[in-house]
mmCIF file of C-alpha atoms in Angstrom:
data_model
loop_
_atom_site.group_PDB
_atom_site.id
_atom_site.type_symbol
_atom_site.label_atom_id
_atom_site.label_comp_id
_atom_site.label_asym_id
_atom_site.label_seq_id
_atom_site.Cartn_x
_atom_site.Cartn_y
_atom_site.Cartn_z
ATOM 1 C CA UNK A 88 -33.251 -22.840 -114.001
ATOM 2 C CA UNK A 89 -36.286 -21.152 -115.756
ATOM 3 C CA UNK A 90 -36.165 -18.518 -112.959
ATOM 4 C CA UNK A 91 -32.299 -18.060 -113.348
ATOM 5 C CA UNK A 92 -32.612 -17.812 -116.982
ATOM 6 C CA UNK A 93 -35.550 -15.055 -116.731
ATOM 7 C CA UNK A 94 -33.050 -13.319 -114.074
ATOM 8 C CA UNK A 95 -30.418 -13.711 -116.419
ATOM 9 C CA UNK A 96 -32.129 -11.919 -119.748
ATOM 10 C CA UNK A 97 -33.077 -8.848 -117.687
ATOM 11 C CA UNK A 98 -32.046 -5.625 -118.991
ATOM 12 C CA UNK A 99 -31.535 -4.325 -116.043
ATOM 13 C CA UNK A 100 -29.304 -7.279 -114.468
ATOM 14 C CA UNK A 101 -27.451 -6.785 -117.729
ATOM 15 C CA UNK A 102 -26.752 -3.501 -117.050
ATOM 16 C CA UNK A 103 -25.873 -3.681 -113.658
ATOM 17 C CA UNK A 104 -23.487 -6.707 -114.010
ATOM 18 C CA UNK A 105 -22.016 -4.595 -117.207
ATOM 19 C CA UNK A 106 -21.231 -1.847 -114.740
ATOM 20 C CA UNK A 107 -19.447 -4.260 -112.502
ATOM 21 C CA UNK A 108 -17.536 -5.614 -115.002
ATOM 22 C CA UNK A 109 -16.473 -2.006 -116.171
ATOM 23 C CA UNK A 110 -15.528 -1.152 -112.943
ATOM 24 C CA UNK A 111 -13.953 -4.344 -112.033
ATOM 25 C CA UNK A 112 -11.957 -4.461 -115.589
ATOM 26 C CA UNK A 113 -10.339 -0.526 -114.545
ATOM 27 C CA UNK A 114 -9.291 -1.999 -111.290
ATOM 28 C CA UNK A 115 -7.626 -5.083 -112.750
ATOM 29 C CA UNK A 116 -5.675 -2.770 -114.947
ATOM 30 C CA UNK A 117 -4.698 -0.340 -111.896
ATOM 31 C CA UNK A 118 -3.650 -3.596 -110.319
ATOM 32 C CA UNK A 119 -1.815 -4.720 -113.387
ATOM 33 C CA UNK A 120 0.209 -0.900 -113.173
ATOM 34 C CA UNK A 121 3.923 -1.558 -111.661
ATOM 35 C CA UNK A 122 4.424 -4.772 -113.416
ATOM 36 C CA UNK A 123 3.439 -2.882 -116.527
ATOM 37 C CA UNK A 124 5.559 -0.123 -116.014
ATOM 38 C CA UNK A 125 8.858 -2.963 -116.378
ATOM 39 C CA UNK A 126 6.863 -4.929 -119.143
ATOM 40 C CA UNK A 127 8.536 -4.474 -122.811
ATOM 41 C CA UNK A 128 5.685 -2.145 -125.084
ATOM 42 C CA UNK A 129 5.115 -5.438 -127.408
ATOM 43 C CA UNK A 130 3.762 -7.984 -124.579
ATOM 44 C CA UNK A 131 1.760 -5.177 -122.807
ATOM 45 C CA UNK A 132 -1.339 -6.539 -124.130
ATOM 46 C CA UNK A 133 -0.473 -9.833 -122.915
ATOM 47 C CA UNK A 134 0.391 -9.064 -119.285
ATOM 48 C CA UNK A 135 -3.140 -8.165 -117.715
ATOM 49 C CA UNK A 136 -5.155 -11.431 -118.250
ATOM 50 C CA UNK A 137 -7.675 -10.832 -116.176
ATOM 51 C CA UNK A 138 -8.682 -7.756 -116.339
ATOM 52 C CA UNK A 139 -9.064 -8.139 -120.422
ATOM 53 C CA UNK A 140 -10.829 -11.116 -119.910
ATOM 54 C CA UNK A 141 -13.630 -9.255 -118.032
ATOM 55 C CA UNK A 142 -13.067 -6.628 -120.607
ATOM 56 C CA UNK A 143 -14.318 -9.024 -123.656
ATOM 57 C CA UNK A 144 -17.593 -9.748 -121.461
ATOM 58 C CA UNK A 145 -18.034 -5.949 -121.185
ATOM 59 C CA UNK A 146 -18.553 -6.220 -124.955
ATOM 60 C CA UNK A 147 -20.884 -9.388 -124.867
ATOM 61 C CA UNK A 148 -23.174 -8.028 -122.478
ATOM 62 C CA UNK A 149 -23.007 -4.125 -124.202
ATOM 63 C CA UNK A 150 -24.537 -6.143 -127.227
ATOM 64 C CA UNK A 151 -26.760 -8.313 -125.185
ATOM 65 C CA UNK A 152 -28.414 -4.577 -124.542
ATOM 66 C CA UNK A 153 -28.708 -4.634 -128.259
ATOM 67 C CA UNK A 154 -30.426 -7.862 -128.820
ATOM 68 C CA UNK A 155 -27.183 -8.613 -130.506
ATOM 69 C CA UNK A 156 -24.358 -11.312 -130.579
ATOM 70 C CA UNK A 157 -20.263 -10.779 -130.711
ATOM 71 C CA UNK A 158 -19.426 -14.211 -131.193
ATOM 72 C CA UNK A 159 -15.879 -13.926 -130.852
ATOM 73 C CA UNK A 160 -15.711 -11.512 -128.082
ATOM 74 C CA UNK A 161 -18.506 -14.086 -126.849
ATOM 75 C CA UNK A 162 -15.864 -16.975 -127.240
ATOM 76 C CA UNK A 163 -13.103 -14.796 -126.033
ATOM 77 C CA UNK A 164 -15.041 -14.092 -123.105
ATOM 78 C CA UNK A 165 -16.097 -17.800 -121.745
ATOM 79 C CA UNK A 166 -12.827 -19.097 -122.036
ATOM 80 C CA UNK A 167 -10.820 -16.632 -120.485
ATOM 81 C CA UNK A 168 -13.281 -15.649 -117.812
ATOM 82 C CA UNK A 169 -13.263 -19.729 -117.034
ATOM 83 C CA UNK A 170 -9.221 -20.038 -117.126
ATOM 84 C CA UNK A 171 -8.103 -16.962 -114.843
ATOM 85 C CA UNK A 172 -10.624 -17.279 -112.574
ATOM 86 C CA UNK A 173 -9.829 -20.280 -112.349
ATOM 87 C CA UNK A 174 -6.264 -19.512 -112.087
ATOM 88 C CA UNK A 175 -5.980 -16.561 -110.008
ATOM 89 C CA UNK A 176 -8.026 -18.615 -107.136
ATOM 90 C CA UNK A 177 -5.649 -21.704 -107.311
ATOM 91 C CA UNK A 178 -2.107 -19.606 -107.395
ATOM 92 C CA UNK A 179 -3.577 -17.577 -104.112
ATOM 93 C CA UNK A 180 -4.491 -21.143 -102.630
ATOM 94 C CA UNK A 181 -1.176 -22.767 -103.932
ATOM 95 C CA UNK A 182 0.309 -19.797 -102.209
ATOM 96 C CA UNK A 183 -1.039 -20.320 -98.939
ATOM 97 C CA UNK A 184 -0.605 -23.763 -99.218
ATOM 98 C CA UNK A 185 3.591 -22.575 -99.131
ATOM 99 C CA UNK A 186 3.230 -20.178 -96.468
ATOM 100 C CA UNK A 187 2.185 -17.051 -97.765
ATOM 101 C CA UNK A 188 -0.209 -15.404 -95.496
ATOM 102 C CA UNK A 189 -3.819 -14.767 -96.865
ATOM 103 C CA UNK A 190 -5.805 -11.365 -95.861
ATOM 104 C CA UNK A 191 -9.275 -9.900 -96.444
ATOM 105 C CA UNK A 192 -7.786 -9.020 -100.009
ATOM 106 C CA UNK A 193 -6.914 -12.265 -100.850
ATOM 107 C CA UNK A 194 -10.613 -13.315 -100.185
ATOM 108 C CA UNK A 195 -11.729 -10.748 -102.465
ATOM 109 C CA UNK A 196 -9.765 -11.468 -105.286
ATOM 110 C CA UNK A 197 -11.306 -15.263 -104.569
ATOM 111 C CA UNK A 198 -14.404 -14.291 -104.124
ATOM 112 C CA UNK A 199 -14.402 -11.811 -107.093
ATOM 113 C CA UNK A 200 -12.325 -14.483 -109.680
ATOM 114 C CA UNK A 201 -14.877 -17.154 -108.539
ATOM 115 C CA UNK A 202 -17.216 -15.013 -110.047
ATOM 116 C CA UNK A 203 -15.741 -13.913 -112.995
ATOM 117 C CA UNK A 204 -15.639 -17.758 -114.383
ATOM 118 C CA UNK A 205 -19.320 -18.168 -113.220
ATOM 119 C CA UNK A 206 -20.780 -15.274 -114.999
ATOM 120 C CA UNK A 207 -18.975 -16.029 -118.121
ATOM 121 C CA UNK A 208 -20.409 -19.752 -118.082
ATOM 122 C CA UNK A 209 -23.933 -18.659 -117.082
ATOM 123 C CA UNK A 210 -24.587 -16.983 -119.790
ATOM 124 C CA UNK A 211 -23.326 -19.684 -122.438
ATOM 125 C CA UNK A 212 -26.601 -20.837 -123.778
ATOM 126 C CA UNK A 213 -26.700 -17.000 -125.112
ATOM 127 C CA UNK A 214 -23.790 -16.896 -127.085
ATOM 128 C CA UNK A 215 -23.720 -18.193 -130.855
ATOM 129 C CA UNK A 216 -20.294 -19.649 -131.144
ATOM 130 C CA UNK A 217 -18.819 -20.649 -133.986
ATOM 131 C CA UNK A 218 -16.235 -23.804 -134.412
ATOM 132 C CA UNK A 219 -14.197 -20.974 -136.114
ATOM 133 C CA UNK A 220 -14.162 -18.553 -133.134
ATOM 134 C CA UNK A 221 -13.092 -21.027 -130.613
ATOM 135 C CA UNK A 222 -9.813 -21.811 -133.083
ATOM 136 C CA UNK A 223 -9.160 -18.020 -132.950
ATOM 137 C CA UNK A 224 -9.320 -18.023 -129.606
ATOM 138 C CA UNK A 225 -7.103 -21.103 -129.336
ATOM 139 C CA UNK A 226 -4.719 -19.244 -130.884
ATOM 140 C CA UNK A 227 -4.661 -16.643 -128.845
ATOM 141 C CA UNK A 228 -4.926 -17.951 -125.339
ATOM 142 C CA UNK A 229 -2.203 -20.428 -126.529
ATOM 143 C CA UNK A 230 -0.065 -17.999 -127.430
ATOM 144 C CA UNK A 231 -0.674 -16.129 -124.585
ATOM 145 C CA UNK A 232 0.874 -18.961 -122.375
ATOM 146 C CA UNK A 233 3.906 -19.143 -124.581
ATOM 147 C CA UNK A 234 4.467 -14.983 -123.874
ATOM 148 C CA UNK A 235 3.836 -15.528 -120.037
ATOM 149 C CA UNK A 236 5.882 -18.648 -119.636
ATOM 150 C CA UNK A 237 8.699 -18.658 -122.466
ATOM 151 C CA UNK A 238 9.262 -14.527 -122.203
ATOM 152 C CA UNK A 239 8.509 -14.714 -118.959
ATOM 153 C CA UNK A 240 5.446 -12.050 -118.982
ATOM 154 C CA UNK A 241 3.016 -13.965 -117.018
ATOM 155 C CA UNK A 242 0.896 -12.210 -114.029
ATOM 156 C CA UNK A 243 3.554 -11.717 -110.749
ATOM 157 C CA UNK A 244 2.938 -14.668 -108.370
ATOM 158 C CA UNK A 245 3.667 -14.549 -104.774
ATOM 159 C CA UNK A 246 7.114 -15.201 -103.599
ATOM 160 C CA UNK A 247 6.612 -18.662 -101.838
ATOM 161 C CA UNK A 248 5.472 -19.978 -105.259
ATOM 162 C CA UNK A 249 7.793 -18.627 -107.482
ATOM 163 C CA UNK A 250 10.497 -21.435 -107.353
ATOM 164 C CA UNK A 251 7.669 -23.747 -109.036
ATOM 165 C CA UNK A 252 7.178 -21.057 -112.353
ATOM 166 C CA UNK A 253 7.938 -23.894 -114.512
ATOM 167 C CA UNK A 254 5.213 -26.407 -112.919
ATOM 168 C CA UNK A 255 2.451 -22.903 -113.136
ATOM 169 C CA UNK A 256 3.307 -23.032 -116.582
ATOM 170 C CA UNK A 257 2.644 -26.381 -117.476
ATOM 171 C CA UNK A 258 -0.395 -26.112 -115.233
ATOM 172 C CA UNK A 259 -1.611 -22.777 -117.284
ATOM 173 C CA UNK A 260 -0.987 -24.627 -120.781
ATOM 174 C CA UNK A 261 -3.428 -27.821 -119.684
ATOM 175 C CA UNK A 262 -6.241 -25.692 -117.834
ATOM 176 C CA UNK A 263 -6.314 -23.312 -121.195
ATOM 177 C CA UNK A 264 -6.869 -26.281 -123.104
ATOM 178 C CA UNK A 265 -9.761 -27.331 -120.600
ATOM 179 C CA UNK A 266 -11.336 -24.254 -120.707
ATOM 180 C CA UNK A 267 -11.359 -24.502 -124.476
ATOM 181 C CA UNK A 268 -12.999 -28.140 -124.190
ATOM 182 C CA UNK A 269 -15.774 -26.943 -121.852
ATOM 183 C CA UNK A 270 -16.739 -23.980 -123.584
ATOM 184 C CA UNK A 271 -16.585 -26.153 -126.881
ATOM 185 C CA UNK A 272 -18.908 -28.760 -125.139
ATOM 186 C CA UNK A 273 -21.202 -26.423 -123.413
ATOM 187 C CA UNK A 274 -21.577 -24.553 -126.971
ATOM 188 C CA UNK A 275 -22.210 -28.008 -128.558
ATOM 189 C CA UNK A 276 -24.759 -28.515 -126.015
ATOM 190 C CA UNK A 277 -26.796 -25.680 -126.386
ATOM 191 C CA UNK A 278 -26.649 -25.467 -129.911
ATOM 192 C CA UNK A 279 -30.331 -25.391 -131.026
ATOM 193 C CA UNK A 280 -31.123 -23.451 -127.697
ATOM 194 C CA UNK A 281 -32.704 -20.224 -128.318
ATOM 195 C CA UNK A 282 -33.365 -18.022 -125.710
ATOM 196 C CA UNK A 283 -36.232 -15.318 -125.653
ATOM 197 C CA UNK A 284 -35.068 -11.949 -125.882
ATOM 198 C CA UNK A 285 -31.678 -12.534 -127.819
ATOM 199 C CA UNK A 286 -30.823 -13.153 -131.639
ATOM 200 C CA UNK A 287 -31.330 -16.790 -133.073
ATOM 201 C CA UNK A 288 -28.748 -18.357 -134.618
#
């Protein structure tokens, strides 16, 4: 843990998982582009979860650089990162699990989603998160579910699933308020942690 935790402070692993994230974040939104071009100007910001997920940890680890703390973006960040990775990697495995085929790019959106929820809990003992922060962001992953599921905006899911929107949705709504309990335990937990090279609390 001590070596992760050096590993993890580095400027230049910073940077270089920063640039991933950057390019990773323009690709989600390139992926996000024909369901966009039918999506209503008013839920656009809603429709690409997981792209602006990764696009709040761009932000966290731009001030890391700093030596400084977003909290918001930082609680933004964990809980979304956690809940569509999270999310994407079960609806492609649900998917399969109904018949739909899975390829090489199926594995990379695993593989890459995987690591979009570990990255954002890695760096946890980092962020300064407020009690505040974490109702903000209640609010707005919450309502998030209630565009995707009552509107009808959520991410396109593969045919073989589709029948079952109702039970994604009820799924979604109970693994956002998990991800909201971990990253408000794993805050609580490392609340008097300070780590060298970042801003106390």
């Amino acid at each position: 843990m001590i070596y992760l935790h050096t590993i993890l402070r580095q400027r230049w692993f910073i940077a270089l998982l920063l640039i991933i994230n950057i390019a990773g974040t323009i690709y989600g939104y390139m992926w996000y582009d024909n369901q966009l071009a039918t999506t209503p100007i008013h839920f656009m910001i809603f429709v690409p979860d997981s792209p602006t997920a990764s696009l709040f940890f761009c932000f966290v680890l731009a001030a890391f650089l700093f030596g400084r703390n977003l909290p918001l973006f930082e609680a933004l960040a964990a809980v979304t990162l956690l809940k569509y990775g999270i999310w994407a990697v079960v609806m492609i495995l649900a998917a399969a699990a109904a018949g739909t085929p899975i390829g090489i790019l199926n594995y990379m959106l695993i593989v890459s989603h995987l690591g979009m929820a570990i990255q954002g809990l890695l760096y946890t003992p980092y962020y300064r998160i407020k009690g505040w922060h974490l109702i903000v962001v209640a609010v707005w992953t919450l309502h998030n579910d209630v565009i995707d599921y009552v509107y009808g905006m959520h991410p396109w899911v593969a045919s073989s699933i589709q029948p079952y929107i109702q039970e994604i949705g009820y799924f979604t709504f109970w693994l956002s308020i998990s991800c909201l309990l971990v990253v408000y335990w794993l805050n609580k937990l490392y609340n008097d942690y300070t780590i060298e090279g970042f801003s106390n609390r």
